[in-house]
mmCIF file of N, CA and C in Angstrom:
data_model
loop_
_atom_site.group_PDB
_atom_site.id
_atom_site.type_symbol
_atom_site.label_atom_id
_atom_site.label_comp_id
_atom_site.label_asym_id
_atom_site.label_seq_id
_atom_site.Cartn_x
_atom_site.Cartn_y
_atom_site.Cartn_z
ATOM 1 N N MET A 25 0.838 -1.169 0.000
ATOM 2 C CA MET A 25 0.000 0.000 0.000
ATOM 3 C C MET A 25 0.892 1.244 0.000
ATOM 4 N N ASP A 26 0.633 2.134 -0.918
ATOM 5 C CA ASP A 26 1.401 3.377 -1.046
ATOM 6 C C ASP A 26 0.558 4.536 -0.509
ATOM 7 N N VAL A 27 1.074 5.177 0.528
ATOM 8 C CA VAL A 27 0.348 6.297 1.133
ATOM 9 C C VAL A 27 1.166 7.569 0.947
ATOM 10 N N ARG A 28 0.525 8.595 0.486
ATOM 11 C CA ARG A 28 1.200 9.882 0.294
ATOM 12 C C ARG A 28 0.495 10.953 1.128
ATOM 13 N N VAL A 29 1.319 11.795 1.664
ATOM 14 C CA VAL A 29 0.790 12.938 2.402
ATOM 15 C C VAL A 29 1.331 14.191 1.732
ATOM 16 N N GLU A 30 0.437 15.066 1.396
ATOM 17 C CA GLU A 30 0.850 16.291 0.727
ATOM 18 C C GLU A 30 0.543 17.478 1.638
ATOM 19 N N PHE A 31 1.563 18.297 1.869
ATOM 20 C CA PHE A 31 1.388 19.489 2.688
ATOM 21 C C PHE A 31 1.286 20.702 1.776
ATOM 22 N N LEU A 32 0.304 21.507 2.049
ATOM 23 C CA LEU A 32 0.099 22.709 1.254
ATOM 24 C C LEU A 32 0.231 23.936 2.143
ATOM 25 N N ASN A 33 0.833 24.960 1.601
ATOM 26 C CA ASN A 33 0.812 26.240 2.301
ATOM 27 C C ASN A 33 -0.579 26.816 2.131
ATOM 28 N N TYR A 34 -1.123 27.331 3.196
ATOM 29 C CA TYR A 34 -2.486 27.826 3.160
ATOM 30 C C TYR A 34 -2.504 29.300 3.520
ATOM 31 N N CYS A 35 -3.101 30.073 2.682
ATOM 32 C CA CYS A 35 -3.199 31.507 2.924
ATOM 33 C C CYS A 35 -4.636 31.931 2.663
ATOM 34 N N GLU A 36 -5.242 32.531 3.652
ATOM 35 C CA GLU A 36 -6.602 33.029 3.502
ATOM 36 C C GLU A 36 -6.560 34.535 3.687
ATOM 37 N N ILE A 37 -7.009 35.247 2.702
ATOM 38 C CA ILE A 37 -7.001 36.700 2.768
ATOM 39 C C ILE A 37 -8.442 37.171 2.887
ATOM 40 N N TRP A 38 -8.699 37.873 3.961
ATOM 41 C CA TRP A 38 -10.036 38.385 4.217
ATOM 42 C C TRP A 38 -10.063 39.849 3.842
ATOM 43 N N ILE A 39 -10.880 40.209 2.887
ATOM 44 C CA ILE A 39 -10.890 41.585 2.394
ATOM 45 C C ILE A 39 -12.180 42.313 2.745
ATOM 46 N N ALA A 40 -12.934 41.793 3.676
ATOM 47 C CA ALA A 40 -14.181 42.452 4.068
ATOM 48 C C ALA A 40 -13.884 43.811 4.674
ATOM 49 N N GLY A 41 -14.698 44.749 4.350
ATOM 50 C CA GLY A 41 -14.527 46.101 4.879
ATOM 51 C C GLY A 41 -15.213 46.258 6.220
ATOM 52 N N PRO A 42 -15.280 47.489 6.699
ATOM 53 C CA PRO A 42 -15.854 47.754 8.021
ATOM 54 C C PRO A 42 -17.282 47.247 8.189
ATOM 55 N N GLN A 43 -18.066 47.237 7.122
ATOM 56 C CA GLN A 43 -19.449 46.806 7.240
ATOM 57 C C GLN A 43 -19.571 45.327 7.599
ATOM 58 N N ASP A 44 -18.594 44.515 7.236
ATOM 59 C CA ASP A 44 -18.626 43.090 7.545
ATOM 60 C C ASP A 44 -17.656 42.718 8.657
ATOM 61 N N PHE A 45 -16.963 43.681 9.183
ATOM 62 C CA PHE A 45 -15.892 43.410 10.138
ATOM 63 C C PHE A 45 -16.405 42.710 11.386
ATOM 64 N N ASP A 46 -17.515 43.173 11.950
ATOM 65 C CA ASP A 46 -18.015 42.613 13.203
ATOM 66 C C ASP A 46 -18.429 41.149 13.084
ATOM 67 N N ALA A 47 -18.941 40.767 11.936
ATOM 68 C CA ALA A 47 -19.466 39.413 11.781
ATOM 69 C C ALA A 47 -18.410 38.327 11.953
ATOM 70 N N PHE A 48 -17.186 38.582 11.546
ATOM 71 C CA PHE A 48 -16.162 37.546 11.569
ATOM 72 C C PHE A 48 -14.910 37.904 12.347
ATOM 73 N N LYS A 49 -14.880 39.074 12.942
ATOM 74 C CA LYS A 49 -13.623 39.579 13.482
ATOM 75 C C LYS A 49 -13.005 38.708 14.567
ATOM 76 N N ASN A 50 -13.797 38.124 15.435
ATOM 77 C CA ASN A 50 -13.202 37.291 16.492
ATOM 78 C C ASN A 50 -12.443 36.101 15.928
ATOM 79 N N LYS A 51 -13.087 35.364 15.035
ATOM 80 C CA LYS A 51 -12.460 34.170 14.459
ATOM 81 C C LYS A 51 -11.197 34.522 13.680
ATOM 82 N N TYR A 52 -11.322 35.468 12.783
ATOM 83 C CA TYR A 52 -10.184 35.812 11.936
ATOM 84 C C TYR A 52 -9.049 36.436 12.729
ATOM 85 N N THR A 53 -9.388 37.178 13.751
ATOM 86 C CA THR A 53 -8.350 37.805 14.563
ATOM 87 C C THR A 53 -7.645 36.782 15.438
ATOM 88 N N LYS A 54 -8.398 35.944 16.090
ATOM 89 C CA LYS A 54 -7.814 34.962 17.008
ATOM 90 C C LYS A 54 -6.883 33.995 16.286
ATOM 91 N N PHE A 55 -7.285 33.545 15.123
ATOM 92 C CA PHE A 55 -6.511 32.526 14.421
ATOM 93 C C PHE A 55 -5.642 33.085 13.293
ATOM 94 N N GLY A 56 -5.701 34.377 13.058
ATOM 95 C CA GLY A 56 -4.883 34.991 12.013
ATOM 96 C C GLY A 56 -3.413 35.005 12.396
ATOM 97 N N ASN A 57 -2.559 34.788 11.431
ATOM 98 C CA ASN A 57 -1.117 34.772 11.674
ATOM 99 C C ASN A 57 -0.421 36.037 11.201
ATOM 100 N N CYS A 58 -1.100 36.817 10.393
ATOM 101 C CA CYS A 58 -0.522 38.034 9.830
ATOM 102 C C CYS A 58 -1.663 39.007 9.569
ATOM 103 N N PHE A 59 -1.394 40.280 9.759
ATOM 104 C CA PHE A 59 -2.441 41.278 9.582
ATOM 105 C C PHE A 59 -1.939 42.405 8.690
ATOM 106 N N ILE A 60 -2.848 42.885 7.842
ATOM 107 C CA ILE A 60 -2.526 43.984 6.940
ATOM 108 C C ILE A 60 -3.523 45.101 7.204
ATOM 109 N N GLY A 61 -3.012 46.263 7.538
ATOM 110 C CA GLY A 61 -3.856 47.435 7.730
ATOM 111 C C GLY A 61 -3.620 48.394 6.582
ATOM 112 N N VAL A 62 -4.680 48.722 5.861
ATOM 113 C CA VAL A 62 -4.554 49.575 4.679
ATOM 114 C C VAL A 62 -5.207 50.925 4.955
ATOM 115 N N CYS A 63 -4.500 51.974 4.581
ATOM 116 C CA CYS A 63 -5.062 53.319 4.683
ATOM 117 C C CYS A 63 -4.895 54.017 3.338
ATOM 118 N N SER A 64 -5.695 55.046 3.136
ATOM 119 C CA SER A 64 -5.706 55.773 1.869
ATOM 120 C C SER A 64 -5.171 57.180 2.076
ATOM 121 N N VAL A 65 -4.258 57.614 1.221
ATOM 122 C CA VAL A 65 -3.725 58.969 1.346
ATOM 123 C C VAL A 65 -4.792 60.029 1.085
ATOM 124 N N GLY A 66 -5.902 59.638 0.543
ATOM 125 C CA GLY A 66 -6.988 60.574 0.296
ATOM 126 C C GLY A 66 -7.845 60.854 1.517
ATOM 127 N N ASP A 67 -7.621 60.107 2.614
ATOM 128 C CA ASP A 67 -8.461 60.248 3.804
ATOM 129 C C ASP A 67 -7.646 59.901 5.044
ATOM 130 N N PHE A 68 -7.183 60.913 5.766
ATOM 131 C CA PHE A 68 -6.329 60.685 6.940
ATOM 132 C C PHE A 68 -7.050 59.882 8.015
ATOM 133 N N GLN A 69 -8.380 59.927 8.031
ATOM 134 C CA GLN A 69 -9.135 59.154 9.023
ATOM 135 C C GLN A 69 -8.871 57.654 8.864
ATOM 136 N N THR A 70 -8.534 57.209 7.651
ATOM 137 C CA THR A 70 -8.283 55.778 7.448
ATOM 138 C C THR A 70 -7.055 55.310 8.210
ATOM 139 N N VAL A 71 -6.033 56.152 8.314
ATOM 140 C CA VAL A 71 -4.847 55.767 9.089
ATOM 141 C C VAL A 71 -5.144 55.873 10.580
ATOM 142 N N LYS A 72 -5.943 56.849 10.973
ATOM 143 C CA LYS A 72 -6.304 56.990 12.383
ATOM 144 C C LYS A 72 -7.154 55.802 12.847
ATOM 145 N N SER A 73 -8.008 55.284 11.969
ATOM 146 C CA SER A 73 -8.866 54.151 12.338
ATOM 147 C C SER A 73 -8.066 52.863 12.538
ATOM 148 N N LEU A 74 -6.847 52.818 12.006
ATOM 149 C CA LEU A 74 -6.010 51.633 12.212
ATOM 150 C C LEU A 74 -5.667 51.441 13.688
ATOM 151 N N ARG A 75 -5.615 52.525 14.444
ATOM 152 C CA ARG A 75 -5.316 52.434 15.876
ATOM 153 C C ARG A 75 -6.345 51.542 16.586
ATOM 154 N N GLU A 76 -7.614 51.767 16.286
ATOM 155 C CA GLU A 76 -8.678 50.961 16.889
ATOM 156 C C GLU A 76 -8.562 49.501 16.458
ATOM 157 N N ARG A 77 -8.289 49.285 15.180
ATOM 158 C CA ARG A 77 -8.177 47.909 14.672
ATOM 159 C C ARG A 77 -6.997 47.175 15.310
ATOM 160 N N VAL A 78 -5.863 47.847 15.393
ATOM 161 C CA VAL A 78 -4.676 47.223 15.992
ATOM 162 C C VAL A 78 -4.924 46.965 17.476
ATOM 163 N N GLY A 79 -5.598 47.886 18.141
ATOM 164 C CA GLY A 79 -5.949 47.680 19.547
ATOM 165 C C GLY A 79 -6.798 46.441 19.729
ATOM 166 N N TYR A 80 -7.749 46.255 18.836
ATOM 167 C CA TYR A 80 -8.599 45.072 18.901
ATOM 168 C C TYR A 80 -7.787 43.801 18.661
ATOM 169 N N ILE A 81 -6.919 43.839 17.671
ATOM 170 C CA ILE A 81 -6.097 42.664 17.355
ATOM 171 C C ILE A 81 -5.245 42.274 18.553
ATOM 172 N N THR A 82 -4.573 43.239 19.166
ATOM 173 C CA THR A 82 -3.701 42.919 20.304
ATOM 174 C C THR A 82 -4.510 42.407 21.490
ATOM 175 N N LYS A 83 -5.718 42.910 21.656
ATOM 176 C CA LYS A 83 -6.578 42.439 22.750
ATOM 177 C C LYS A 83 -6.996 40.984 22.530
ATOM 178 N N ILE A 84 -7.445 40.663 21.328
ATOM 179 C CA ILE A 84 -7.905 39.301 21.026
ATOM 180 C C ILE A 84 -6.738 38.316 20.997
ATOM 181 N N LYS A 85 -5.610 38.723 20.420
ATOM 182 C CA LYS A 85 -4.447 37.823 20.370
ATOM 183 C C LYS A 85 -3.928 37.549 21.778
ATOM 184 N N ASP A 86 -4.021 38.534 22.665
ATOM 185 C CA ASP A 86 -3.670 38.391 24.077
ATOM 186 C C ASP A 86 -2.334 37.681 24.271
ATOM 187 N N ARG A 87 -1.312 38.217 23.646
ATOM 188 C CA ARG A 87 0.030 37.637 23.753
ATOM 189 C C ARG A 87 0.890 38.480 24.683
ATOM 190 N N LEU A 88 1.863 37.836 25.276
ATOM 191 C CA LEU A 88 2.826 38.556 26.096
ATOM 192 C C LEU A 88 3.637 39.505 25.215
ATOM 193 N N LEU A 89 4.013 39.011 24.025
ATOM 194 C CA LEU A 89 4.733 39.821 23.043
ATOM 195 C C LEU A 89 3.884 39.947 21.786
ATOM 196 N N ASN A 90 3.754 41.140 21.283
ATOM 197 C CA ASN A 90 3.011 41.361 20.038
ATOM 198 C C ASN A 90 3.960 41.199 18.856
ATOM 199 N N ASP A 91 4.348 39.938 18.624
ATOM 200 C CA ASP A 91 5.339 39.650 17.590
ATOM 201 C C ASP A 91 4.732 39.103 16.297
ATOM 202 N N PHE A 92 3.409 39.108 16.192
ATOM 203 C CA PHE A 92 2.780 38.666 14.946
ATOM 204 C C PHE A 92 3.092 39.688 13.852
ATOM 205 N N PRO A 93 3.218 39.236 12.601
ATOM 206 C CA PRO A 93 3.505 40.169 11.510
ATOM 207 C C PRO A 93 2.334 41.131 11.274
ATOM 208 N N MET A 94 2.649 42.405 11.211
ATOM 209 C CA MET A 94 1.649 43.445 10.945
ATOM 210 C C MET A 94 2.207 44.338 9.851
ATOM 211 N N LEU A 95 1.525 44.346 8.734
ATOM 212 C CA LEU A 95 1.945 45.132 7.583
ATOM 213 C C LEU A 95 1.001 46.323 7.424
ATOM 214 N N PHE A 96 1.566 47.506 7.393
ATOM 215 C CA PHE A 96 0.787 48.722 7.172
ATOM 216 C C PHE A 96 0.993 49.159 5.725
ATOM 217 N N VAL A 97 -0.110 49.383 5.022
ATOM 218 C CA VAL A 97 -0.047 49.761 3.612
ATOM 219 C C VAL A 97 -0.650 51.153 3.438
ATOM 220 N N ILE A 98 0.155 52.058 2.921
ATOM 221 C CA ILE A 98 -0.315 53.401 2.585
ATOM 222 C C ILE A 98 -0.633 53.375 1.095
ATOM 223 N N ASN A 99 -1.922 53.339 0.767
ATOM 224 C CA ASN A 99 -2.363 53.144 -0.609
ATOM 225 C C ASN A 99 -2.801 54.467 -1.256
ATOM 226 N N LYS A 100 -2.962 54.415 -2.544
ATOM 227 C CA LYS A 100 -3.403 55.534 -3.387
ATOM 228 C C LYS A 100 -2.354 56.637 -3.476
ATOM 229 N N THR A 101 -1.092 56.243 -3.475
ATOM 230 C CA THR A 101 -0.026 57.239 -3.583
ATOM 231 C C THR A 101 -0.059 57.960 -4.930
ATOM 232 N N ASP A 102 -0.780 57.412 -5.890
ATOM 233 C CA ASP A 102 -0.914 58.073 -7.192
ATOM 234 C C ASP A 102 -1.685 59.389 -7.079
ATOM 235 N N LEU A 103 -2.403 59.591 -5.985
ATOM 236 C CA LEU A 103 -3.166 60.822 -5.791
ATOM 237 C C LEU A 103 -2.307 61.989 -5.309
ATOM 238 N N LEU A 104 -1.091 61.690 -4.913
ATOM 239 C CA LEU A 104 -0.229 62.714 -4.331
ATOM 240 C C LEU A 104 0.524 63.505 -5.384
ATOM 241 N N GLU A 105 0.675 64.771 -5.117
ATOM 242 C CA GLU A 105 1.537 65.598 -5.949
ATOM 243 C C GLU A 105 2.967 65.388 -5.477
ATOM 244 N N GLU A 106 3.902 65.590 -6.345
ATOM 245 C CA GLU A 106 5.321 65.358 -6.038
ATOM 246 C C GLU A 106 5.770 66.098 -4.783
ATOM 247 N N ILE A 107 5.449 67.365 -4.679
ATOM 248 C CA ILE A 107 5.952 68.182 -3.571
ATOM 249 C C ILE A 107 5.194 67.899 -2.277
ATOM 250 N N LYS A 108 3.872 67.986 -2.315
ATOM 251 C CA LYS A 108 3.068 67.772 -1.111
ATOM 252 C C LYS A 108 3.040 66.309 -0.695
ATOM 253 N N GLY A 109 3.301 65.433 -1.625
ATOM 254 C CA GLY A 109 3.236 64.005 -1.350
ATOM 255 C C GLY A 109 4.171 63.553 -0.249
ATOM 256 N N LYS A 110 5.381 64.083 -0.242
ATOM 257 C CA LYS A 110 6.352 63.689 0.778
ATOM 258 C C LYS A 110 5.872 64.075 2.168
ATOM 259 N N GLU A 111 5.259 65.233 2.281
ATOM 260 C CA GLU A 111 4.738 65.690 3.572
ATOM 261 C C GLU A 111 3.567 64.816 4.027
ATOM 262 N N VAL A 112 2.682 64.489 3.103
ATOM 263 C CA VAL A 112 1.532 63.640 3.421
ATOM 264 C C VAL A 112 2.003 62.269 3.887
ATOM 265 N N ILE A 113 2.912 61.667 3.133
ATOM 266 C CA ILE A 113 3.437 60.348 3.496
ATOM 267 C C ILE A 113 4.103 60.402 4.865
ATOM 268 N N GLU A 114 4.845 61.451 5.131
ATOM 269 C CA GLU A 114 5.517 61.587 6.430
ATOM 270 C C GLU A 114 4.500 61.652 7.571
ATOM 271 N N ASN A 115 3.391 62.354 7.371
ATOM 272 C CA ASN A 115 2.335 62.410 8.388
ATOM 273 C C ASN A 115 1.712 61.036 8.626
ATOM 274 N N TYR A 116 1.507 60.290 7.561
ATOM 275 C CA TYR A 116 0.954 58.938 7.691
ATOM 276 C C TYR A 116 1.944 58.028 8.424
ATOM 277 N N ARG A 117 3.203 58.128 8.072
ATOM 278 C CA ARG A 117 4.228 57.312 8.732
ATOM 279 C C ARG A 117 4.320 57.641 10.224
ATOM 280 N N LYS A 118 4.237 58.915 10.570
ATOM 281 C CA LYS A 118 4.274 59.308 11.984
ATOM 282 C C LYS A 118 3.114 58.680 12.749
ATOM 283 N N GLU A 119 1.936 58.711 12.155
ATOM 284 C CA GLU A 119 0.763 58.112 12.805
ATOM 285 C C GLU A 119 0.940 56.603 12.957
ATOM 286 N N ILE A 120 1.462 55.954 11.924
ATOM 287 C CA ILE A 120 1.690 54.506 11.991
ATOM 288 C C ILE A 120 2.748 54.178 13.038
ATOM 289 N N PHE A 121 3.836 54.938 13.076
ATOM 290 C CA PHE A 121 4.866 54.695 14.092
ATOM 291 C C PHE A 121 4.302 54.885 15.495
ATOM 292 N N SER A 122 3.393 55.822 15.651
ATOM 293 C CA SER A 122 2.738 56.037 16.936
ATOM 294 C C SER A 122 1.915 54.809 17.341
ATOM 295 N N ILE A 123 1.225 54.212 16.379
ATOM 296 C CA ILE A 123 0.446 52.992 16.632
ATOM 297 C C ILE A 123 1.376 51.842 17.000
ATOM 298 N N ILE A 124 2.454 51.694 16.251
ATOM 299 C CA ILE A 124 3.431 50.631 16.519
ATOM 300 C C ILE A 124 3.976 50.760 17.935
ATOM 301 N N GLU A 125 4.300 51.976 18.322
ATOM 302 C CA GLU A 125 4.851 52.212 19.662
ATOM 303 C C GLU A 125 3.799 51.974 20.751
ATOM 304 N N GLU A 126 2.594 52.484 20.534
ATOM 305 C CA GLU A 126 1.535 52.346 21.537
ATOM 306 C C GLU A 126 1.236 50.890 21.869
ATOM 307 N N PHE A 127 1.224 50.034 20.857
ATOM 308 C CA PHE A 127 0.865 48.636 21.072
ATOM 309 C C PHE A 127 2.080 47.710 21.114
ATOM 310 N N SER A 128 3.265 48.284 21.163
ATOM 311 C CA SER A 128 4.518 47.519 21.269
ATOM 312 C C SER A 128 4.600 46.420 20.219
ATOM 313 N N LEU A 129 4.300 46.773 18.984
ATOM 314 C CA LEU A 129 4.367 45.807 17.885
ATOM 315 C C LEU A 129 5.826 45.566 17.529
ATOM 316 N N LEU A 130 6.193 44.303 17.403
ATOM 317 C CA LEU A 130 7.596 43.943 17.207
ATOM 318 C C LEU A 130 7.946 43.505 15.791
ATOM 319 N N ASN A 131 6.947 43.232 14.966
ATOM 320 C CA ASN A 131 7.207 42.661 13.649
ATOM 321 C C ASN A 131 6.364 43.408 12.611
ATOM 322 N N THR A 132 6.814 44.593 12.230
ATOM 323 C CA THR A 132 6.007 45.440 11.352
ATOM 324 C C THR A 132 6.770 45.870 10.100
ATOM 325 N N SER A 133 6.000 46.224 9.092
ATOM 326 C CA SER A 133 6.527 46.823 7.867
ATOM 327 C C SER A 133 5.536 47.881 7.403
ATOM 328 N N ILE A 134 6.053 48.861 6.679
ATOM 329 C CA ILE A 134 5.201 49.886 6.078
ATOM 330 C C ILE A 134 5.518 49.933 4.587
ATOM 331 N N LEU A 135 4.474 49.817 3.773
ATOM 332 C CA LEU A 135 4.638 49.894 2.321
ATOM 333 C C LEU A 135 3.788 51.022 1.761
ATOM 334 N N GLU A 136 4.291 51.666 0.744
ATOM 335 C CA GLU A 136 3.534 52.672 0.009
ATOM 336 C C GLU A 136 3.154 52.055 -1.331
ATOM 337 N N THR A 137 1.864 52.116 -1.660
ATOM 338 C CA THR A 137 1.397 51.473 -2.882
ATOM 339 C C THR A 137 0.446 52.366 -3.671
ATOM 340 N N SER A 138 0.292 51.999 -4.919
ATOM 341 C CA SER A 138 -0.748 52.565 -5.770
ATOM 342 C C SER A 138 -1.368 51.395 -6.521
ATOM 343 N N ALA A 139 -2.539 50.983 -6.073
ATOM 344 C CA ALA A 139 -3.213 49.882 -6.761
ATOM 345 C C ALA A 139 -3.570 50.295 -8.188
ATOM 346 N N LYS A 140 -3.919 51.554 -8.360
ATOM 347 C CA LYS A 140 -4.291 52.053 -9.684
ATOM 348 C C LYS A 140 -3.138 51.919 -10.671
ATOM 349 N N LYS A 141 -1.930 52.277 -10.227
ATOM 350 C CA LYS A 141 -0.756 52.189 -11.092
ATOM 351 C C LYS A 141 -0.026 50.855 -10.943
ATOM 352 N N ARG A 142 -0.551 50.001 -10.101
ATOM 353 C CA ARG A 142 0.042 48.683 -9.821
ATOM 354 C C ARG A 142 1.466 48.796 -9.278
ATOM 355 N N GLU A 143 1.688 49.804 -8.462
ATOM 356 C CA GLU A 143 3.009 50.014 -7.866
ATOM 357 C C GLU A 143 3.069 49.372 -6.484
ATOM 358 N N SER A 144 4.001 48.475 -6.331
ATOM 359 C CA SER A 144 4.298 47.814 -5.056
ATOM 360 C C SER A 144 3.176 46.925 -4.529
ATOM 361 N N VAL A 145 2.180 46.636 -5.331
ATOM 362 C CA VAL A 145 1.078 45.788 -4.874
ATOM 363 C C VAL A 145 1.562 44.368 -4.599
ATOM 364 N N THR A 146 2.397 43.832 -5.471
ATOM 365 C CA THR A 146 2.885 42.468 -5.245
ATOM 366 C C THR A 146 3.797 42.388 -4.023
ATOM 367 N N LYS A 147 4.404 43.503 -3.643
ATOM 368 C CA LYS A 147 5.251 43.509 -2.447
ATOM 369 C C LYS A 147 4.454 43.178 -1.191
ATOM 370 N N ILE A 148 3.169 43.531 -1.193
ATOM 371 C CA ILE A 148 2.316 43.195 -0.048
ATOM 372 C C ILE A 148 2.334 41.688 0.166
ATOM 373 N N TYR A 149 2.144 40.940 -0.894
ATOM 374 C CA TYR A 149 2.094 39.483 -0.794
ATOM 375 C C TYR A 149 3.470 38.892 -0.519
ATOM 376 N N GLU A 150 4.496 39.537 -1.014
ATOM 377 C CA GLU A 150 5.854 39.074 -0.730
ATOM 378 C C GLU A 150 6.200 39.276 0.741
ATOM 379 N N GLU A 151 5.707 40.351 1.326
ATOM 380 C CA GLU A 151 5.977 40.640 2.736
ATOM 381 C C GLU A 151 5.311 39.625 3.657
ATOM 382 N N ILE A 152 4.078 39.224 3.303
ATOM 383 C CA ILE A 152 3.381 38.294 4.183
ATOM 384 C C ILE A 152 3.799 36.877 3.882
#
């Protein structure tokens, strides 16, 4: 008798927005191994709302060390003008660094992307 066991890498990406967040958040947060927080340069509130999401993740994960991978994505960089863009990105990075510090996150990355121009989108998947 020939028995084979095949191991597969499994990746589940949940892309539900805030309207569906409550329905599944406990399960996906508790068992999630990596988290991606996306904000839009067109709306500073999106980066500010990441604080609440990260707070929830750290509460549910309830770890001594917050060493799970957390990737922050600053999206829609195509909307930025060359000169003002650097200032906007710097403000977003400051807010993200503040979140990282507040929740003592140990395994983080920050990426700047433009889904419209397909810039750095594949890097998101390479990071996770």
